[in-house]
Coordinates of C-alpha atoms and ligand atoms in Angstrom, one line a residue:
X1 CA -1.4 -9.7 -23.9
X2 CA -1.1 -9.9 -20.1
X3 CA 1.2 -12.0 -18.0
X4 CA 0.7 -14.2 -14.9
X5 CA 3.4 -14.2 -12.3
X6 CA 3.8 -16.8 -9.6
X7 CA 6.4 -16.9 -6.9
X8 CA 6.7 -20.2 -5.1
X9 CA 8.4 -20.6 -1.7
X10 CA 11.0 -17.8 -2.3
X11 CA 13.6 -17.4 0.3
X12 CA 16.5 -15.0 0.1
X13 CA 19.4 -14.9 2.5
X14 CA 22.2 -12.3 2.5
X15 CA 24.7 -13.9 4.9
X16 CA 22.7 -14.4 8.1
X17 CA 20.0 -11.9 7.1
X18 CA 16.8 -13.5 5.8
X19 CA 15.4 -10.8 3.5
X20 CA 12.6 -12.9 2.1
X21 CA 11.2 -15.8 3.9
X22 CA 9.1 -18.5 2.2
X23 CA 7.1 -16.1 0.1
X24 CA 4.5 -17.5 -2.1
X25 CA 2.4 -15.2 -4.3
X26 CA 0.3 -15.3 -7.4
X27 CA -0.3 -12.2 -9.5
X28 CA -3.0 -12.5 -12.0
X29 CA -3.0 -11.3 -15.6
X30 CA -3.7 -7.6 -15.7
X31 CA -3.6 -7.3 -11.9
X32 CA -2.1 -4.4 -10.1
X33 CA -0.6 -5.8 -6.9
X34 CA 1.2 -3.7 -4.3
X35 CA 3.8 -5.0 -1.9
X36 CA 3.3 -2.8 1.1
X37 CA 5.5 -2.8 4.2
X38 CA 7.9 -1.0 6.3
X39 CA 11.6 -0.3 5.3
X40 CA 13.6 -3.5 5.3
X41 CA 10.7 -5.9 5.1
X42 CA 12.0 -7.4 1.8
X43 CA 9.9 -5.6 -0.8
X44 CA 12.8 -4.5 -3.0
X45 CA 14.5 -7.9 -2.7
X46 CA 11.4 -9.6 -3.9
X47 CA 11.2 -7.3 -6.9
X48 CA 14.9 -7.8 -7.7
X49 CA 14.3 -11.6 -7.6
X50 CA 11.4 -11.3 -10.1
X51 CA 13.5 -9.0 -12.3
X52 CA 16.4 -11.4 -12.2
X53 CA 18.9 -9.1 -10.5
X54 CA 19.1 -11.4 -7.4
X55 CA 18.9 -15.1 -7.4
X56 CA 16.7 -16.6 -4.7
X57 CA 18.3 -18.9 -2.2
X58 CA 15.3 -21.1 -2.7
X59 CA 12.1 -21.1 -4.6
X60 CA 10.7 -20.6 -8.1
X61 CA 9.8 -17.6 -10.2
X62 CA 7.2 -18.6 -12.8
X63 CA 6.0 -16.4 -15.6
X64 CA 3.1 -17.7 -17.7
X65 CA 3.7 -21.2 -16.5
X66 CA 7.4 -21.2 -17.2
X67 CA 10.1 -21.3 -14.6
X68 CA 12.5 -18.4 -15.3
X69 CA 15.0 -18.7 -12.5
X70 CA 17.7 -19.4 -14.9
X71 CA 16.7 -16.8 -17.6
X72 CA 19.0 -13.7 -17.4
X73 CA 17.4 -10.4 -16.4
X74 CA 17.9 -8.9 -19.9
X75 CA 16.0 -11.7 -21.5
X76 CA 13.0 -11.7 -19.1
X77 CA 11.1 -9.0 -21.1
X78 CA 10.1 -7.3 -17.8
X79 CA 9.7 -3.6 -17.4
X80 CA 11.4 -2.2 -14.4
X81 CA 11.7 1.1 -12.6
X82 CA 13.8 1.1 -9.5
X83 CA 14.4 3.7 -6.9
X84 CA 18.0 4.1 -8.2
X85 CA 17.2 5.2 -11.7
X86 CA 19.9 5.8 -14.4
X87 CA 19.1 7.8 -17.4
X88 CA 21.3 9.0 -20.2
X89 CA 22.1 12.5 -19.0
X90 CA 23.8 13.5 -22.4
X91 CA 20.6 12.8 -24.3
X92 CA 17.5 15.0 -24.4
X93 CA 14.4 13.9 -22.7
X94 CA 12.9 12.8 -26.1
X95 CA 16.0 10.7 -26.9
X96 CA 15.8 9.1 -23.5
X97 CA 12.2 8.3 -23.8
X98 CA 12.5 6.9 -27.4
X99 CA 15.7 5.1 -26.9
X100 CA 14.1 1.6 -26.1
X101 CA 11.8 2.0 -29.1
X102 CA 14.5 2.9 -31.5
X103 CA 16.5 -0.2 -30.3
X104 CA 13.4 -2.2 -31.2
X105 CA 13.3 -0.7 -34.6
X106 CA 10.0 1.2 -34.4
X107 CA 9.3 3.7 -37.1
X108 CA 9.6 7.5 -36.5
X109 CA 5.8 8.1 -36.5
X110 CA 5.1 5.2 -34.1
X111 CA 7.9 6.5 -31.8
X112 CA 6.6 10.0 -31.8
X113 CA 3.1 8.9 -31.1
X114 CA 4.1 6.7 -28.1
X115 CA 6.6 9.1 -26.7
X116 CA 4.2 12.0 -27.0
X117 CA 1.5 10.1 -25.2
X118 CA 3.8 9.0 -22.3
X119 CA 5.4 12.5 -22.1
X120 CA 1.9 14.1 -21.8
X121 CA 0.9 11.5 -19.1
X122 CA 4.0 12.3 -17.1
X123 CA 3.8 16.1 -17.6
X124 CA 7.0 16.1 -19.6
X125 CA 5.8 17.5 -23.0
X126 CA 7.3 20.9 -22.4
X127 CA 10.6 19.2 -21.4
X128 CA 11.0 16.9 -24.4
X129 CA 13.8 18.8 -26.1
X130 CA 15.7 19.8 -23.0
X131 CA 19.0 18.1 -22.2
X132 CA 18.4 15.5 -19.4
X133 CA 21.3 17.0 -17.5
X134 CA 19.2 20.1 -16.8
X135 CA 16.4 18.1 -15.1
X136 CA 15.4 18.3 -11.6
X137 CA 14.8 15.3 -9.4
X138 CA 11.1 15.0 -10.1
X139 CA 11.6 15.3 -13.9
X140 CA 14.4 12.7 -13.8
X141 CA 12.2 10.3 -12.0
X142 CA 9.4 10.8 -14.5
X143 CA 11.9 10.3 -17.4
X144 CA 13.0 7.0 -15.8
X145 CA 9.3 6.0 -15.5
X146 CA 8.6 7.0 -19.0
X147 CA 11.4 5.1 -20.6
X148 CA 9.8 2.0 -19.3
X149 CA 6.2 2.9 -20.0
X150 CA 6.8 3.6 -23.6
X151 CA 7.8 0.0 -24.0
X152 CA 4.4 -1.2 -22.8
X153 CA 5.8 -4.3 -21.1
X154 CA 3.2 -6.8 -20.2
X155 CA 4.8 -7.3 -16.8
X156 CA 5.9 -4.1 -15.0
X157 CA 7.8 -3.9 -11.7
X158 CA 7.8 -0.5 -10.0
X159 CA 9.8 0.2 -6.8
X160 CA 8.6 3.5 -5.2
X161 CA 8.4 5.2 -8.6
X162 CA 6.7 8.3 -7.3
X163 CA 8.8 8.8 -4.1
X164 CA 10.7 11.8 -5.4
X165 CA 7.8 13.7 -6.7
X166 CA 6.0 16.5 -4.9
X167 CA 2.5 16.0 -3.5
X168 CA 0.4 17.5 -6.3
X169 CA 2.0 15.7 -9.2
X170 CA 2.2 12.4 -7.2
X171 CA -1.5 12.5 -6.9
X172 CA -2.1 13.1 -10.6
X173 CA 0.4 10.4 -11.6
X174 CA -1.2 7.8 -9.3
X175 CA -4.4 8.2 -11.3
X176 CA -2.7 8.4 -14.6
X177 CA -0.5 5.3 -14.0
X178 CA -3.5 3.3 -12.9
X179 CA -5.5 4.4 -16.0
X180 CA -2.7 3.4 -18.4
X181 CA -2.2 0.1 -16.6
X182 CA -5.8 -0.7 -17.0
X183 CA -5.9 0.3 -20.6
X184 CA -2.9 -1.8 -21.5
X185 CA -4.0 -4.7 -19.1
X186 CA -0.5 -4.8 -17.8
X187 CA 0.4 -7.0 -14.8
X188 CA 2.0 -4.7 -12.2
X189 CA 3.9 -5.4 -9.0
X190 CA 4.3 -2.1 -7.2
X191 CA 6.5 -1.6 -4.2
X192 CA 5.6 1.1 -1.7
X193 CA 5.7 1.9 2.0
X194 CA 2.9 4.4 1.5
X195 CA -0.5 2.9 2.5
X196 CA -2.5 5.5 0.7
X197 CA -0.7 4.9 -2.6
X198 CA -1.2 1.1 -2.2
X199 CA -4.9 1.5 -1.2
X200 CA -5.7 3.9 -4.0
X201 CA -4.0 2.0 -6.9
X202 CA -4.2 -1.7 -6.3
X203 CA -6.4 -4.6 -7.1
X204 CA -4.8 -6.4 -4.2
X205 CA -2.2 -5.5 -1.5
X206 CA 0.2 -7.9 0.0
X207 CA 1.2 -6.5 3.4
X208 CA 4.8 -7.6 4.3
X209 CA 6.8 -7.7 7.4
X210 CA 10.2 -9.3 8.1
X211 CA 10.4 -11.1 4.7
X212 CA 6.9 -12.5 4.9
X213 CA 3.5 -11.8 3.5
X214 CA 1.2 -11.3 6.5
X215 CA -2.0 -10.8 4.6
X216 CA -3.0 -10.4 1.0
X217 CA -6.4 -9.0 -0.2
X218 CA -8.3 -6.2 -1.8
X219 CA -7.7 -2.8 -0.3
X220 CA -11.0 -2.9 1.5
X221 CA -10.5 -6.5 2.8
X222 CA -7.2 -5.4 4.3
X223 CA -8.8 -2.3 5.8
X224 CA -12.0 -3.9 7.1
X225 CA -10.8 -7.4 8.1
X226 CA -7.1 -7.2 9.3
X227 CA -5.9 -10.5 10.5
X228 CA -3.2 -9.1 12.8
X229 CA -2.4 -6.2 15.0
X230 CA 0.5 -5.4 12.5
X231 CA -1.8 -5.1 9.5
X232 CA -4.5 -3.3 11.5
X233 CA -2.1 -0.6 12.6
X234 CA -0.1 -0.3 9.3
X235 CA -3.3 0.5 7.3
X236 CA -5.5 3.4 8.1
X237 CA -5.1 7.1 8.7
X238 CA -5.9 8.3 11.3
X239 CA -4.7 5.0 12.8
X240 CA -6.9 2.3 14.3
X241 CA -7.6 2.6 18.1
X242 CA -6.2 -0.3 20.0
X243 CA -7.0 -0.7 23.8
X244 CA -6.0 -3.4 26.3
X245 CA -9.3 -5.0 27.3
X246 CA -10.9 -7.4 29.8
X247 CA -13.5 -9.9 29.0
X248 CA -16.5 -10.7 31.3
X249 CA -19.7 -12.7 30.7
X250 CA -22.9 -10.9 31.5
X251 CA -26.0 -12.9 30.9
X252 CA -25.7 -14.5 27.5
X253 CA -23.3 -11.8 26.4
X254 CA -19.5 -11.4 26.5
X255 CA -18.6 -7.9 27.4
X256 CA -15.3 -6.5 26.3
X257 CA -14.2 -3.6 28.4
X258 CA -11.5 -1.0 28.6
X259 CA -12.2 1.4 31.5
X260 CA -15.8 2.7 31.0
X261 CA -15.8 1.8 27.3
X262 CA -17.7 -1.5 26.9
X263 CA -18.9 -3.5 23.9
X264 CA -21.2 -6.5 24.3
X265 CA -20.9 -9.5 21.9
X266 CA -23.1 -12.5 21.9
X267 CA -21.3 -15.5 23.4
X268 CA -20.4 -17.3 20.2
X269 CA -18.9 -14.2 18.6
X270 CA -16.3 -13.7 21.2
X271 CA -15.7 -17.4 22.3
X272 CA -12.4 -17.7 20.4
X273 CA -11.0 -14.7 22.4
X274 CA -12.1 -16.0 25.8
X275 CA -8.6 -17.1 26.9
X276 CA -5.7 -14.9 27.6
X277 CA -5.2 -11.1 27.4
X278 CA -7.0 -9.3 24.6
X279 CA -7.1 -6.0 23.0
X280 CA -10.1 -4.3 21.4
X281 CA -9.4 -2.5 18.0
X282 CA -11.7 -0.2 16.1
X283 CA -11.3 2.4 13.3
X284 CA -11.8 6.0 14.1
X285 CA -14.4 6.1 11.4
X286 CA -16.5 3.5 13.3
X287 CA -16.7 5.4 16.6
X288 CA -20.3 6.8 17.0
X289 CA -20.1 10.2 18.7
X290 CA -23.2 12.0 20.0
X291 CA -23.7 15.4 21.6
X292 CA -25.9 13.8 24.2
X293 CA -23.6 12.2 26.7
X294 CA -26.3 11.1 29.0
X295 CA -27.5 8.0 27.1
X296 CA -27.1 4.7 29.0
X297 CA -25.5 3.0 26.0
X298 CA -22.8 5.7 25.6
X299 CA -19.6 6.3 27.4
X300 CA -18.9 9.9 28.3
X301 CA -15.7 11.3 27.0
X302 CA -14.2 14.8 26.7
X303 CA -13.0 16.4 23.5
X304 CA -9.3 16.8 23.8
X305 CA -8.2 18.0 20.4
X306 CA -9.9 18.8 17.2
X307 CA -8.2 18.3 13.8
X308 CA -10.4 19.7 10.9
X309 CA -9.3 18.0 7.6
X310 CA -11.9 19.6 5.3
X311 CA -14.0 16.6 4.3
X312 CA -13.9 15.1 7.8
X313 CA -12.8 16.1 11.3
X314 CA -10.6 14.0 13.5
X315 CA -11.5 14.3 17.3
X316 CA -9.2 13.2 20.1
X317 CA -11.4 12.0 23.0
X318 CA -10.3 11.3 26.5
X319 CA -11.8 9.9 29.8
X320 CA -9.6 9.0 32.7
X321 CA -6.7 7.0 31.1
X322 CA -8.6 6.1 27.9
X323 CA -7.7 8.0 24.8
X324 CA -9.2 7.4 21.4
X325 CA -9.6 9.0 18.0
X326 CA -12.8 9.4 16.2
X327 CA -13.8 10.7 12.8
X328 CA -16.9 12.9 12.6
X329 CA -18.4 15.0 9.8
X330 CA -17.2 18.6 9.7
X331 CA -20.8 19.8 10.5
X332 CA -20.5 18.1 13.9
X333 CA -18.0 20.9 14.9
X334 CA -17.0 19.6 18.3
X335 CA -15.4 22.0 20.7
X336 CA -12.4 21.3 22.9
X337 CA -13.6 20.5 26.5
X338 CA -17.1 19.4 25.3
X339 CA -18.6 16.2 26.8
X340 CA -19.8 13.7 24.2
X341 CA -21.4 10.3 24.3
X342 CA -19.2 7.6 22.7
X343 CA -20.3 4.0 21.5
X344 CA -18.8 1.5 19.1
X345 CA -21.0 -1.0 17.2
X346 CA -19.9 -4.5 18.2
X347 CA -19.7 -5.7 14.6
X348 CA -17.0 -3.1 13.9
X349 CA -14.7 -4.1 16.8
X350 CA -11.8 -6.6 16.3
X351 CA -10.5 -8.6 19.2
X352 CA -6.8 -9.2 19.2
X353 CA -5.0 -11.9 21.2
X354 CA -2.5 -9.7 23.0
X355 CA 0.2 -12.3 23.1
X356 CA 0.2 -13.3 19.5
X357 CA -1.1 -10.1 17.9
X358 CA -3.6 -12.3 15.9
X359 CA -7.1 -11.0 15.3
X360 CA -9.4 -13.6 16.8
X361 CA -12.6 -11.9 16.0
Ligands
ATP401 P1 13.3 -0.3 1.6 O1 11.9 0.2 1.4 O2 14.0 0.4 2.7 O3 14.0 -0.5 0.4 P2 12.6 -3.1 1.6 O4 11.3 -3.5 2.2 O5 12.6 -3.0 0.1 O6 13.1 -1.8 2.3 P3 14.9 -4.8 1.2 O7 15.7 -3.7 0.6 O8 14.3 -5.9 0.3 O9 13.7 -4.2 2.0 O10 15.8 -5.5 2.4 C1 15.4 -6.5 3.2 C2 16.5 -6.9 4.1 O11 17.6 -7.4 3.4 C3 17.1 -5.7 4.9 O12 17.4 -6.2 6.1 C4 18.3 -5.3 4.1 O13 19.3 -4.8 5.0 C5 18.7 -6.7 3.6 N1 19.5 -6.6 2.3 C6 18.9 -6.2 1.1 N2 19.8 -6.2 0.1 C7 20.9 -6.7 0.7 C8 22.3 -7.0 0.2 N3 22.5 -6.8 -1.2 N4 23.2 -7.4 1.1 C9 22.9 -7.6 2.4 N5 21.7 -7.4 2.9 C10 20.8 -6.9 2.1

């Protein structure tokens, strides 16, 4: 059994602060949706409104077709893990994990089975008999998560549930959480400011800023087709290159140029961007770097810095006052000071209206 969640025109004011501003969102049954955005953009407030801990100033929270604004938090049947977790420190890990199931009257065998499974998933099996008071931060966070996961709620709200874990276990839990969610077909709203976490786990991502959803789509839609400078720069590591650019018409083509770096579009493609100041934006992975810098189509740049990351290498390139990042295969092995030829396929370049920050192409 999965749940569908709809938020309609949600606004939340705290005095003069507008934490959430006319937010409308539909989360499908069994969907894993992430709210991604910088600190203070309204993610946690949105979650607290769904959970029933905050009342919206305006707007409706609808679960499976029913408006639940007036249903108290404890009666909403929603699973929640917040950043500020509270667990019973006098109880053992097992007692903490089984508490909710005991309250529900589950039998001993069923409880042991569910707790055992979740403990194993969260790497807590060895800690089951330990008193919770002896746990470190990472273990405490996993117990808080486990207490909710054992209940298998059809709608699960998670607010940065992996934030206190170290890198290795964080990576494992990302995969395990996603696997469990798919198996149970849970509807999940996941709050994070970590783009990699959002990209790797979600069916869709809603990118938020200043209380609003700027764009919503699958991870690859958000990555490949950002609709604004904000989304383009928030997603992607290494970050997208953005350069102020001028537009000229040469023959039937529109040429977008920053210094010696030029990209030609056919007229229709760039028409929308023909007024005002523009910026050209392109991912480091879309930059074509060649050893041969003499080709007419390529712009000559000098390798400024090389960052080998194992599976790929990030190269910082410079020419006069133009600086960009490119990603090349490790076998390319560029050397600092080397001259290379750089080109960017027109279909991979976004044009941004400099004044509004909107991607116009
Ligand atoms: P973070 O990741 O830092 O938690 P967030 O994106 O979750 O950030 P919120 O915590 O929802 O953002 O906060 C949104 C805005 O509302 C912020 O300006 C915050 O200061 C404000 N805010 C949140 N809760 C309250 C409150 N109880 N009283 C007053 N202002 C609040």
